[in-house]
Every structure is written in structure tokens, then in C-alpha cells.
Amino acid sequence: MKTALLLIDVQESFRQRPYWNTAELPAFLAATRRLIEGAQAQAMPIVRVFHSDGPETADNAFALASGLVRPLEELPALQPALEVIKHRHSALAGTGLAIWLHQNGIQRLIVSGIRTEQCCETTTRHASDEGWQVDYVTEATLTFAMQHASGATLSPAEIKLRTETVLQDRFAEICTVDQALARAAAAAVSA
């Protein structure tokens, strides 16, 4: 298998943030489950990436000491091929992930996770610049409304549209869950 699925920051820490909103959560979880199940059916390596930063205290939701740097409770249990903890936006920065991907002959990445326009997009750009083919599965990413300095608020749908616009044909192929899984299967057959 030359494709790996990256589950980026799909962790309990986010529930503690003031912007947490469950409106988009059911669709995100359903798409993420389908992606995980499809990857498992293809024996595709799944890489779980967690984010940890800030003071290492129990009251910081992104500190290991909080106990919240763990998978969202609604996700199916899985044994990842690799689990890394990142301290920057890109999952490839300082985690050893790039080395592991090279050692395992991975040429294509499927990107999913939280937040669409931050760690998922940053990892996608970084991976593309490093030479990986990237399938960005927007429906298996989650984000929240954000306010611009002008006072305008961007909805999750607007943020996702913007992210797709800047990634498509430059850094990634924008895919549905089914498309990403089909592309991974086709890549495995042609290898």
C-alpha cells in the first residue's frame, strides 16, 4: 500500500474550546468513520496525529496532562500504524512522520481531521511541497466559524470552500471519502 490516511487532531481537546460547536460534528464523524473503515478494508496504514501545546498543566486542554489529548470518543477504536504528537501546525514538522512515510514507501496521503483551514491545510501544503501526492477529504475535516478583523464572520462552509479553492490543483486533489478510497485502491493496483 502506497497510501496512508492521516487523522489529524481528531481529539477531545477541542470540546474545551469556546468556539466548539456540534452543528457540523455528525457529518464529520460519519465521513471520518467511513474513511477509517475504508482504509482498514484496504489494509491502508492509518496515522493518528495529536496536537499538544501551551503549558503542560491539567487545565490546558491541549496539554498531555489534561487527559484530553486522545481520540474523540465517537470514533471507532483502531490501532494506528503510527501515532505522533505535534507541537506545530504541520504534522510533518518535528514529529518524525516524514521519515516514517519514506521508510514505508508512502507516496500518497489522505488528509482528514480538525481544523480544516489550520492543521489539515498546513499539513497538506507541507506534504505537497515535500513531494507527496495529497488527497484532501474536506467532508472528513471539521472547522468552526471564525471572525475576520473587519467583523465579518466566516461560516464553516465558507472556510471549507476557501480551503478547497486554495488547495485544488496546487497542493492537493479535493476528494470525497469514496473518491479518496478509490484513488488509494487504484494506486495499490498500479504499484
XYZ file of N, CA and C in Angstrom:
573
model
N 0.854 -1.192 0.000
C 0.000 0.000 0.000
C 0.886 1.237 0.000
N 0.662 2.099 -0.955
C 1.473 3.304 -1.086
C 0.756 4.546 -0.564
N -0.425 4.351 0.032
C -1.222 5.452 0.558
C -1.370 5.296 2.058
N -1.342 6.417 2.766
C -1.605 6.411 4.209
C -2.690 7.434 4.514
N -3.526 7.101 5.468
C -4.564 8.008 5.955
C -4.032 8.752 7.167
N -4.101 10.085 7.131
C -3.727 10.901 8.281
C -4.988 11.387 8.982
N -5.127 11.029 10.247
C -6.203 11.556 11.102
C -5.558 12.634 11.965
N -5.772 13.886 11.606
C -5.072 14.994 12.227
C -5.927 15.650 13.315
N -5.431 15.599 14.536
C -6.012 16.335 15.673
C -7.485 16.028 15.946
N -7.907 14.823 15.674
C -9.293 14.437 15.950
C -9.325 14.030 17.425
N -9.305 15.060 18.285
C -9.076 14.825 19.700
C -10.047 15.587 20.594
N -10.213 15.058 21.791
C -11.145 15.609 22.778
C -10.820 17.035 23.199
N -9.590 17.462 23.034
C -9.177 18.813 23.443
C -10.106 19.889 22.910
N -10.588 19.718 21.684
C -11.388 20.765 21.044
C -12.705 21.028 21.759
N -13.253 20.036 22.431
C -14.534 20.250 23.141
C -14.421 21.330 24.209
N -13.211 21.605 24.643
C -12.991 22.585 25.701
C -12.812 24.005 25.180
N -12.761 24.169 23.871
C -12.557 25.491 23.285
C -13.890 26.230 23.181
N -13.884 27.559 23.384
C -15.139 28.319 23.339
C -15.829 28.288 21.981
N -15.092 28.055 20.911
C -15.686 28.018 19.572
C -16.283 26.656 19.225
N -16.094 25.639 20.086
C -16.620 24.290 19.788
C -18.103 24.379 19.504
N -18.514 23.742 18.426
C -19.908 23.753 18.018
C -20.190 22.389 17.400
N -21.285 21.780 17.785
C -21.584 20.429 17.326
C -22.418 20.377 16.040
N -22.741 21.525 15.462
C -23.601 21.535 14.274
C -23.032 20.687 13.133
N -21.752 20.760 12.898
C -21.115 20.036 11.790
C -20.578 18.672 12.226
N -20.620 18.382 13.524
C -19.988 17.179 14.062
C -20.566 15.867 13.518
N -21.877 15.674 13.450
C -22.391 14.380 12.962
C -21.916 14.029 11.554
N -21.939 14.994 10.640
C -21.496 14.722 9.265
C -20.002 14.423 9.239
N -19.230 15.170 10.007
C -17.789 14.939 10.086
C -17.494 13.540 10.621
N -18.161 13.158 11.696
C -17.921 11.839 12.290
C -18.309 10.721 11.327
N -19.436 10.876 10.637
C -19.871 9.847 9.684
C -18.845 9.693 8.558
N -18.357 10.815 8.021
C -17.362 10.748 6.945
C -16.052 10.158 7.458
N -15.655 10.541 8.652
C -14.402 10.033 9.219
C -14.498 8.532 9.480
N -15.632 8.075 9.997
C -15.820 6.628 10.206
C -15.713 5.868 8.886
N -16.371 6.383 7.842
C -16.318 5.735 6.527
C -14.891 5.694 5.993
N -14.166 6.756 6.220
C -12.772 6.815 5.767
C -11.912 5.803 6.520
N -12.087 5.733 7.824
C -11.344 4.765 8.641
C -11.683 3.339 8.220
N -12.969 3.045 8.108
C -13.393 1.697 7.726
C -12.875 1.325 6.340
N -12.915 2.279 5.414
C -12.409 2.026 4.065
C -10.908 1.796 4.061
N -10.196 2.562 4.863
C -8.740 2.382 4.958
C -8.424 1.015 5.559
N -9.151 0.641 6.603
C -8.928 -0.666 7.220
C -9.230 -1.800 6.242
N -10.279 -1.652 5.442
C -10.633 -2.686 4.470
C -9.546 -2.862 3.412
N -8.794 -1.800 3.132
C -7.709 -1.866 2.145
C -6.357 -2.163 2.805
N -6.354 -2.387 4.110
C -5.097 -2.581 4.856
C -4.169 -1.381 4.682
N -4.769 -0.201 4.623
C -4.028 1.044 4.483
C -3.521 1.488 5.852
N -2.268 1.900 5.965
C -1.801 2.395 7.248
C -2.540 3.677 7.646
N -2.933 3.720 8.907
C -3.602 4.901 9.456
C -2.655 5.541 10.453
N -2.414 6.830 10.263
C -1.548 7.584 11.159
C -2.419 8.533 11.970
N -2.327 8.393 13.276
C -3.076 9.278 14.172
C -2.123 10.364 14.662
N -2.528 11.612 14.430
C -1.731 12.766 14.824
C -2.496 13.524 15.896
N -1.811 13.789 17.001
C -2.399 14.617 18.061
C -1.643 15.931 18.139
N -2.316 16.961 18.642
C -1.676 18.263 18.842
C -1.567 18.538 20.334
N -0.389 18.966 20.742
C -0.166 19.366 22.133
C 0.640 20.652 22.127
N 0.176 21.643 22.868
C 0.946 22.881 23.008
C 0.522 23.629 24.259
N 1.230 24.689 24.538
C 0.938 25.504 25.709
C 1.516 24.901 26.969
N 1.147 25.467 28.093
C 1.712 24.964 29.351
C 1.277 23.524 29.626
N 2.185 22.739 30.147
C 1.900 21.328 30.451
C 1.220 21.249 31.817
N -0.045 21.740 31.838
C -0.848 21.749 33.061
C -2.199 21.107 32.779
N -2.806 20.575 33.805
C -4.075 19.859 33.656
C -5.203 20.752 33.145
N -5.107 22.068 33.357
C -6.178 22.962 32.913
C -6.030 23.415 31.460
N -4.969 22.989 30.787
C -4.775 23.294 29.369
C -5.240 22.081 28.564
N -6.325 22.239 27.837
C -6.925 21.112 27.105
C -5.990 20.492 26.069
N -4.975 21.226 25.625
C -4.039 20.698 24.645
C -2.732 20.218 25.274
N -2.709 20.115 26.584
C -1.556 19.543 27.291
C -1.821 18.069 27.548
N -0.788 17.269 27.474
C -0.946 15.840 27.774
C -1.482 15.642 29.183
N -1.116 16.531 30.095
C -1.557 16.426 31.490
C -3.068 16.570 31.652
N -3.737 17.134 30.655
C -5.192 17.320 30.742
C -5.949 16.009 30.568
N -5.323 15.033 29.929
C -6.014 13.785 29.610
C -6.936 13.900 28.406
N -6.934 15.054 27.752
C -7.828 15.284 26.614
C -7.146 15.121 25.259
N -5.846 14.903 25.263
C -5.134 14.651 24.012
C -5.288 13.162 23.722
N -6.508 12.838 23.281
C -6.906 11.461 22.976
C -8.025 11.536 21.939
N -8.302 10.421 21.253
C -9.300 10.461 20.171
C -10.680 10.905 20.656
N -11.416 11.575 19.770
C -12.814 11.889 20.072
C -13.522 10.594 20.434
N -14.346 10.656 21.445
C -14.971 9.431 21.964
C -15.875 8.739 20.957
N -16.397 9.471 19.976
C -17.311 8.870 18.996
C -16.597 8.073 17.912
N -15.290 8.183 17.823
C -14.566 7.463 16.778
C -14.430 5.992 17.117
N -14.407 5.140 16.101
C -14.203 3.713 16.363
C -12.782 3.476 16.879
N -12.655 2.491 17.726
C -11.324 2.131 18.223
C -10.497 1.615 17.054
N -9.222 1.967 17.040
C -8.343 1.473 15.998
C -6.922 1.442 16.526
N -6.137 0.594 15.912
C -4.711 0.523 16.226
C -3.972 1.198 15.078
N -3.500 2.439 15.286
C -2.830 3.114 14.186
C -1.485 2.468 13.859
N -1.075 2.614 12.614
C 0.254 2.154 12.205
C 1.317 3.019 12.862
N 0.964 4.276 13.127
C 1.859 5.229 13.773
C 1.012 6.264 14.492
N 1.499 6.702 15.627
C 0.859 7.796 16.358
C 1.939 8.807 16.701
N 1.691 10.070 16.361
C 2.650 11.129 16.665
C 1.945 12.277 17.379
N 2.730 13.015 18.122
C 2.241 14.232 18.777
C 3.010 15.390 18.172
N 2.267 16.346 17.643
C 2.898 17.514 17.032
C 2.723 18.731 17.937
N 3.627 19.671 17.743
C 3.582 20.903 18.520
C 3.496 22.122 17.606
N 3.360 21.860 16.320
C 3.218 22.907 15.306
C 2.005 22.559 14.449
N 1.704 23.421 13.503
C 0.524 23.193 12.676
C 0.677 22.001 11.731
N 1.836 21.843 11.130
C 2.042 20.735 10.195
C 2.383 19.450 10.933
N 1.717 18.378 10.549
C 2.012 17.066 11.133
C 3.393 16.574 10.737
N 4.007 17.215 9.746
C 5.332 16.814 9.285
C 6.459 17.578 9.975
N 6.126 18.574 10.771
C 7.146 19.419 11.408
C 7.542 18.854 12.771
N 8.734 18.288 12.829
C 9.301 17.853 14.098
C 8.697 16.609 14.721
N 7.978 15.806 13.935
C 7.312 14.629 14.505
C 7.954 13.307 14.109
N 8.794 13.313 13.114
C 9.340 12.065 12.583
C 8.413 11.400 11.581
N 7.253 11.987 11.338
C 6.290 11.401 10.402
C 6.881 11.269 8.999
N 7.570 12.290 8.527
C 8.129 12.238 7.174
C 9.087 11.060 7.023
N 9.906 10.827 8.020
C 10.853 9.706 7.979
C 10.088 8.393 7.881
N 9.071 8.229 8.715
C 8.269 7.008 8.710
C 7.605 6.792 7.357
N 7.056 7.865 6.777
C 6.400 7.756 5.477
C 7.388 7.299 4.410
N 8.569 7.877 4.410
C 9.597 7.472 3.440
C 10.022 6.021 3.666
N 10.242 5.655 4.910
C 10.670 4.286 5.221
C 9.635 3.253 4.796
N 8.376 3.645 4.769
C 7.293 2.727 4.421
C 6.816 2.880 2.973
N 7.542 3.637 2.175
C 7.225 3.759 0.751
C 5.916 4.469 0.457
N 5.463 5.302 1.369
C 4.190 6.011 1.171
C 4.387 7.156 0.183
N 3.557 7.171 -0.849
C 3.641 8.203 -1.883
C 2.425 9.118 -1.909
N 1.317 8.648 -1.333
C 0.073 9.419 -1.347
C -0.458 9.505 0.079
N -0.964 10.684 0.434
C -1.566 10.890 1.744
C -3.029 11.282 1.583
N -3.858 10.727 2.440
C -5.249 11.170 2.539
C -5.331 11.983 3.824
N -5.722 13.245 3.689
C -5.755 14.152 4.834
C -7.183 14.341 5.317
N -7.353 14.168 6.632
C -8.633 14.395 7.298
C -8.337 14.930 8.682
N -9.349 15.502 9.338
C -9.155 15.918 10.725
C -9.734 17.268 11.084
N -9.190 17.825 12.151
C -9.632 19.097 12.728
C -8.401 20.015 12.779
N -8.440 21.152 12.412
C -9.320 22.054 11.745
C -8.984 22.146 10.274
N -10.021 22.274 9.475
C -9.935 22.294 8.028
C -8.842 23.225 7.529
N -8.883 24.475 7.975
C -8.034 25.544 7.435
C -6.738 25.740 8.208
N -6.549 24.970 9.254
C -5.333 25.154 10.033
C -4.425 23.939 9.870
N -4.481 23.003 10.769
C -3.532 21.894 10.732
C -3.727 20.985 9.520
N -4.953 20.792 9.076
C -5.175 19.954 7.884
C -4.619 20.634 6.637
N -4.924 21.919 6.459
C -4.415 22.643 5.296
C -2.896 22.786 5.356
N -2.360 23.123 6.521
C -0.912 23.312 6.654
C -0.161 22.021 6.357
N -0.652 20.910 6.873
C -0.030 19.612 6.596
C -0.100 19.300 5.111
N -1.218 19.600 4.486
C -1.385 19.358 3.053
C -0.367 20.139 2.237
N -0.219 21.412 2.527
C 0.742 22.242 1.792
C 2.160 21.719 2.002
N 2.493 21.412 3.246
C 3.832 20.918 3.587
C 4.093 19.598 2.855
N 3.137 18.692 2.900
C 3.302 17.387 2.250
C 3.485 17.544 0.744
N 2.705 18.403 0.125
C 2.829 18.641 -1.306
C 4.207 19.194 -1.634
N 4.654 20.159 -0.859
C 5.973 20.744 -1.094
C 7.089 19.723 -0.931
N 6.867 18.713 -0.106
C 7.868 17.667 0.119
C 7.760 16.529 -0.899
N 6.754 16.586 -1.794
C 6.675 15.621 -2.875
C 5.602 14.553 -2.768
N 4.807 14.555 -1.709
C 3.727 13.571 -1.621
C 2.538 14.035 -2.448
N 1.811 13.091 -3.022
C 0.513 13.376 -3.620
C -0.477 13.402 -2.458
N -1.369 14.374 -2.465
C -2.286 14.528 -1.341
C -3.723 14.555 -1.824
N -4.539 13.708 -1.200
C -5.985 13.745 -1.388
C -6.575 14.382 -0.146
N -7.183 15.536 -0.323
C -7.746 16.304 0.783
C -9.238 16.016 0.837
N -9.680 15.375 1.908
C -11.071 14.941 2.017
C -11.833 15.933 2.903
N -12.339 16.971 2.280
C -12.976 18.063 3.014
C -14.119 17.582 3.899
N -14.913 16.644 3.404
C -16.055 16.180 4.199
C -15.603 15.471 5.472
N -14.357 15.043 5.520
C -13.802 14.404 6.721
C -12.876 15.368 7.455
N -13.165 16.674 7.308
C -12.495 17.694 8.115
C -13.571 18.479 8.854
N -13.161 19.068 9.942
C -14.103 19.835 10.774
C -13.488 21.179 11.094
N -14.313 22.202 11.042
C -13.876 23.525 11.473
C -15.049 24.259 12.090
N -14.788 25.473 12.490
C -15.773 26.265 13.221
C -15.780 27.680 12.664
N -16.863 28.405 12.882
C -16.960 29.781 12.404
C -15.793 30.602 12.947
N -15.328 31.535 12.124
C -14.233 32.415 12.518
C -14.599 33.852 12.165
N -14.114 34.774 12.990
C -14.397 36.182 12.731
C -13.160 36.877 12.172
N -13.367 37.610 11.080
C -12.319 38.397 10.442
C -12.139 39.699 11.226
N -10.996 40.339 11.078
C -10.728 41.607 11.772
C -11.754 42.677 11.430
N -12.381 42.586 10.262
C -13.406 43.555 9.847
C -14.718 43.376 10.596
N -14.830 42.235 11.287
C -16.076 41.919 11.976
C -16.910 40.891 11.233
N -16.584 40.634 9.984
C -17.313 39.638 9.203
C -17.022 38.245 9.763
N -18.051 37.414 9.809
C -17.899 36.049 10.289
C -17.967 35.093 9.108
N -16.994 34.188 9.049
C -16.994 33.156 8.030
C -17.557 31.878 8.638
N -18.512 31.283 7.961
C -19.118 30.040 8.427
C -18.170 28.875 8.134
N -18.388 27.728 8.761
C -17.582 26.555 8.409
C -17.649 26.238 6.911
N -18.819 26.381 6.298
C -18.945 26.103 4.863
C -18.092 27.070 4.045
N -18.065 28.336 4.417
C -17.245 29.315 3.701
C -15.756 29.030 3.886
N -15.372 28.627 5.074
C -13.962 28.301 5.332
C -13.559 27.076 4.526
N -14.431 26.085 4.466
C -14.125 24.884 3.683
C -14.012 25.221 2.193
N -14.890 26.058 1.685
C -14.839 26.459 0.284
C -13.535 27.192 -0.015
N -13.146 28.093 0.854
C -11.893 28.825 0.694
C -10.706 27.865 0.711
N -10.724 26.907 1.632
C -9.624 25.948 1.744
C -9.525 25.101 0.486
N -10.644 24.601 0.007
C -10.637 23.824 -1.234
C -10.101 24.652 -2.395
N -10.515 25.916 -2.460
C -10.106 26.793 -3.553
C -8.600 26.966 -3.603
N -7.969 27.174 -2.456
C -6.523 27.431 -2.460
C -5.696 26.153 -2.571
N -6.267 25.008 -2.226
C -5.522 23.751 -2.310
C -5.638 23.069 -3.675
N -6.830 23.120 -4.279
C -7.100 22.385 -5.519
C -6.128 22.737 -6.628
N -5.583 21.700 -7.236
C -4.678 21.817 -8.382
C -3.365 22.517 -8.058
N -3.134 22.841 -6.810
C -1.866 23.423 -6.404
C -1.158 22.503 -5.422
N -1.901 22.090 -4.407
C -1.324 21.295 -3.335
C -1.995 19.942 -3.147
N -3.209 19.793 -3.663
C -3.961 18.563 -3.393
C -5.047 18.351 -4.430
N -5.555 17.140 -4.407
C -6.762 16.788 -5.133
C -7.875 16.821 -4.083
N -8.923 17.568 -4.326
C -10.048 17.621 -3.381
C -10.925 16.410 -3.671
N -11.147 15.595 -2.650
C -11.853 14.323 -2.837
C -12.958 14.132 -1.813
N -13.935 13.352 -2.201
C -14.895 12.821 -1.240
C -14.238 11.598 -0.590
N -14.873 11.058 0.420
C -14.376 9.827 1.035
C -14.261 8.732 -0.023
N -15.330 8.533 -0.787
C -15.332 7.468 -1.793
C -14.257 7.673 -2.846
N -14.065 8.905 -3.295
C -13.035 9.180 -4.290
C -11.637 8.897 -3.747
N -11.367 9.331 -2.526
C -10.038 9.111 -1.931
C -9.756 7.623 -1.776
N -10.751 6.868 -1.334
C -10.558 5.423 -1.173
C -10.369 4.745 -2.528
N -11.113 5.182 -3.536
C -10.960 4.613 -4.874
C -9.585 4.939 -5.451
N -9.102 6.155 -5.223
C -7.775 6.539 -5.721
C -6.690 5.732 -5.021
N -6.856 5.466 -3.728
C -5.886 4.651 -2.998
C -5.873 3.226 -3.533
N -7.059 2.678 -3.794
C -7.155 1.313 -4.325
C -6.517 1.236 -5.707
N -6.761 2.240 -6.547
C -6.177 2.256 -7.887
C -4.656 2.373 -7.824
N -4.153 3.178 -6.901
C -2.701 3.326 -6.738
C -2.059 2.019 -6.281
N -2.763 1.283 -5.435
C -2.234 -0.010 -4.942
C -2.159 -1.021 -6.079
N -3.143 -1.008 -6.962
C -3.185 -1.961 -8.080
C -2.094 -1.635 -9.101
N -1.855 -0.352 -9.336
C -0.883 0.049 -10.353
C 0.557 -0.033 -9.861
N 0.735 -0.320 -8.559
C 2.094 -0.349 -7.997
C 2.846 -1.586 -8.422
